Structure formats: C-alpha cells, structure tokens
Short mmCIF file of C-alpha atoms in Angstrom, two decimals:
data_model
loop_
_atom_site.label_atom_id
_atom_site.label_comp_id
_atom_site.label_asym_id
_atom_site.label_seq_id
_atom_site.Cartn_x
_atom_site.Cartn_y
_atom_site.Cartn_z
CA PRO A 1 65.49 142.46 74.82
CA VAL A 2 63.27 145.31 75.97
CA THR A 3 61.38 148.10 74.28
CA LEU A 4 61.59 151.75 75.28
CA GLU A 5 58.13 151.47 76.85
CA GLU A 6 59.15 148.45 78.93
CA LEU A 7 62.29 150.23 80.07
CA GLN A 8 60.34 153.35 81.02
CA ALA A 9 57.89 151.23 83.07
CA VAL A 10 60.65 149.86 85.34
CA LEU A 11 62.68 153.03 85.88
CA VAL A 12 62.71 154.23 89.48
CA ALA A 13 63.10 157.88 88.43
CA PRO A 14 60.69 158.55 85.57
CA LEU A 15 62.21 160.00 82.41
CA ALA A 16 60.58 161.42 79.32
CA PRO A 17 60.51 159.00 76.37
CA ALA A 18 62.75 161.39 74.43
CA GLN A 19 65.41 161.19 77.17
CA ILE A 20 65.32 157.39 77.16
CA LEU A 21 65.55 157.29 73.38
CA GLU A 22 68.50 159.68 73.42
CA ALA A 23 70.33 157.59 76.04
CA VAL A 24 69.70 154.32 74.20
CA ASP A 25 70.76 155.86 70.89
CA GLY A 26 74.00 157.06 72.49
CA LEU A 27 74.68 153.55 73.81
CA ARG A 28 73.93 152.10 70.37
CA ARG A 29 76.37 154.50 68.69
CA ARG A 30 79.06 153.28 71.11
CA SER A 31 78.15 149.66 70.27
CA LEU A 32 77.06 148.94 73.85
CA VAL A 33 73.52 147.95 72.88
CA GLU A 34 72.16 146.29 69.78
CA ARG A 35 68.74 145.93 68.23
CA GLY A 36 66.68 143.04 69.55
CA GLN A 37 64.77 140.53 67.46
CA ARG A 38 61.41 142.15 68.27
CA ALA A 39 60.65 145.36 66.43
CA GLY A 40 61.63 148.39 68.50
CA SER A 41 63.55 146.36 71.09
CA PHE A 42 67.19 146.47 72.11
CA THR A 43 69.57 144.56 74.34
CA LEU A 44 73.02 144.96 75.85
CA GLN A 45 75.96 143.39 74.03
CA SER A 46 76.79 140.06 75.72
CA VAL A 47 80.17 141.19 77.03
CA VAL A 48 78.63 144.41 78.38
CA LEU A 49 75.81 142.48 80.07
CA GLU A 50 78.33 140.16 81.74
CA ASP A 51 80.44 143.09 82.98
CA VAL A 52 77.46 145.10 84.25
CA THR A 53 75.99 142.04 85.98
CA GLY A 54 79.29 141.30 87.72
CA ARG A 55 79.66 144.89 88.88
CA LEU A 56 76.08 144.97 90.15
CA VAL A 57 76.55 141.76 92.16
CA ARG A 58 79.87 142.98 93.63
CA THR A 59 78.45 146.39 94.56
CA ALA A 60 75.29 144.92 96.08
CA SER A 61 77.36 142.46 98.11
CA GLN A 62 79.67 145.20 99.41
CA GLU A 63 76.71 147.36 100.38
CA ILE A 64 75.08 144.55 102.32
CA VAL A 65 78.30 143.55 104.11
CA GLN A 66 79.08 147.19 104.98
CA GLU A 67 75.42 147.81 105.88
CA ARG A 68 75.40 150.93 103.69
CA LEU A 69 72.67 150.48 101.14
CA GLN A 70 72.64 153.02 98.36
CA LEU A 71 72.41 151.19 95.05
CA LEU A 72 70.00 148.64 96.50
CA ARG A 73 67.67 151.42 97.62
CA GLU A 74 67.58 152.75 94.06
CA GLN A 75 67.72 149.56 91.98
CA SER A 76 65.71 146.38 92.18
CA LEU A 77 67.54 143.12 91.56
CA SER A 78 64.31 141.25 90.88
CA GLN A 79 60.92 142.33 89.60
CA ALA A 80 58.13 140.68 91.59
CA GLN A 81 55.54 141.43 88.90
CA ALA A 82 57.68 140.18 86.00
CA LYS A 83 56.87 137.12 83.94
CA ASP A 84 58.17 133.85 85.37
CA TYR A 85 60.98 133.46 82.83
CA VAL A 86 62.20 137.02 83.54
CA ARG A 87 62.16 136.46 87.30
CA GLN A 88 63.97 133.12 86.89
CA THR A 89 66.65 134.80 84.79
CA GLN A 90 67.05 137.56 87.39
CA GLU A 91 67.40 134.94 90.12
CA ARG A 92 69.99 132.98 88.11
CA LEU A 93 72.07 135.96 86.97
CA LEU A 94 71.78 138.28 89.99
CA LEU A 95 70.31 136.80 93.15
CA ALA A 96 72.07 133.41 93.18
CA PRO A 97 75.55 134.92 92.58
CA LEU A 98 74.81 137.60 95.19
CA LEU A 99 73.82 135.03 97.79
CA ALA A 100 76.89 132.89 97.00
CA ARG A 101 79.15 135.92 97.32
CA LEU A 102 77.55 136.93 100.63
CA GLN A 103 77.81 133.42 102.03
CA SER A 104 81.52 133.34 101.25
CA SER A 105 82.24 136.83 102.61
CA VAL A 106 80.06 136.96 105.73
CA PRO A 107 81.40 134.92 108.65
CA GLY A 108 78.72 132.36 109.44
CA HIS A 109 75.93 131.86 106.92
CA VAL A 110 73.36 132.58 109.60
CA GLU A 111 74.28 136.27 109.53
CA VAL A 112 73.32 136.78 105.89
CA GLU A 113 69.54 136.69 106.31
CA PRO A 114 69.34 139.23 109.18
CA ARG A 115 71.53 141.64 107.19
CA LEU A 116 69.19 141.35 104.24
CA ARG A 117 66.07 141.83 106.35
CA SER A 118 67.37 144.93 108.17
#
C-alpha cells in the first residue's frame, strides 16, 4: 500500500496532487484499487496487481529482446533508494521473472547481460 505522497515521489513525470487524487479516485470507483490498512493509503486489487505485473514483465522482455526500449526508459522496475523489503519484493515480482523470461527467449544466456547493459 502507498499513500498519494509516496506515489507522487516516485512518478517520473510530476503531477499535481489533485491529478493523482482524481486518477486514484477513478480507479477506486472502478474497483481497481482499494484502501490500504494505513490511513490514506491504497493498493491495487490482487487480481489487477497480478495482471499488471505480468504485462509489465512481458513488455519489458520484448523491449529488451527487440532492443527498442520505451517503457523501460520511462518506468523503473526497481527503486534503488527503497527500503529493503520493497526492493526485495520488486526483485521477486519483477526482476526475477524478467530475467527468467529473457533467459528462455534469448539464444544463449551469455547474450542477456550485454543487452541489458547497452
């Protein structure tokens, strides 16, 4: 669960708090997000989180294989400055599945690292 302030702090393109609140409220009305346990926090519904995570991993993998980075230039898959438990969750849910997908789709595991570094 995140608060509006936490969400605003990690956005690549800064938005006004009113815009973020409006977007989150729209998602809540569509039952895509729910209130978190902390006051003022919210989280994605479990099924939505699973779907979005899968799409993100597939898209990131395709971009790396095709060497056409768009989403990955705009979105971070891991926050270096995040708390340890957040970073570990990002690694488990995003980075590990991405690496597994790349290793199965790129001929020769050796090629994965140079593609990621370029």
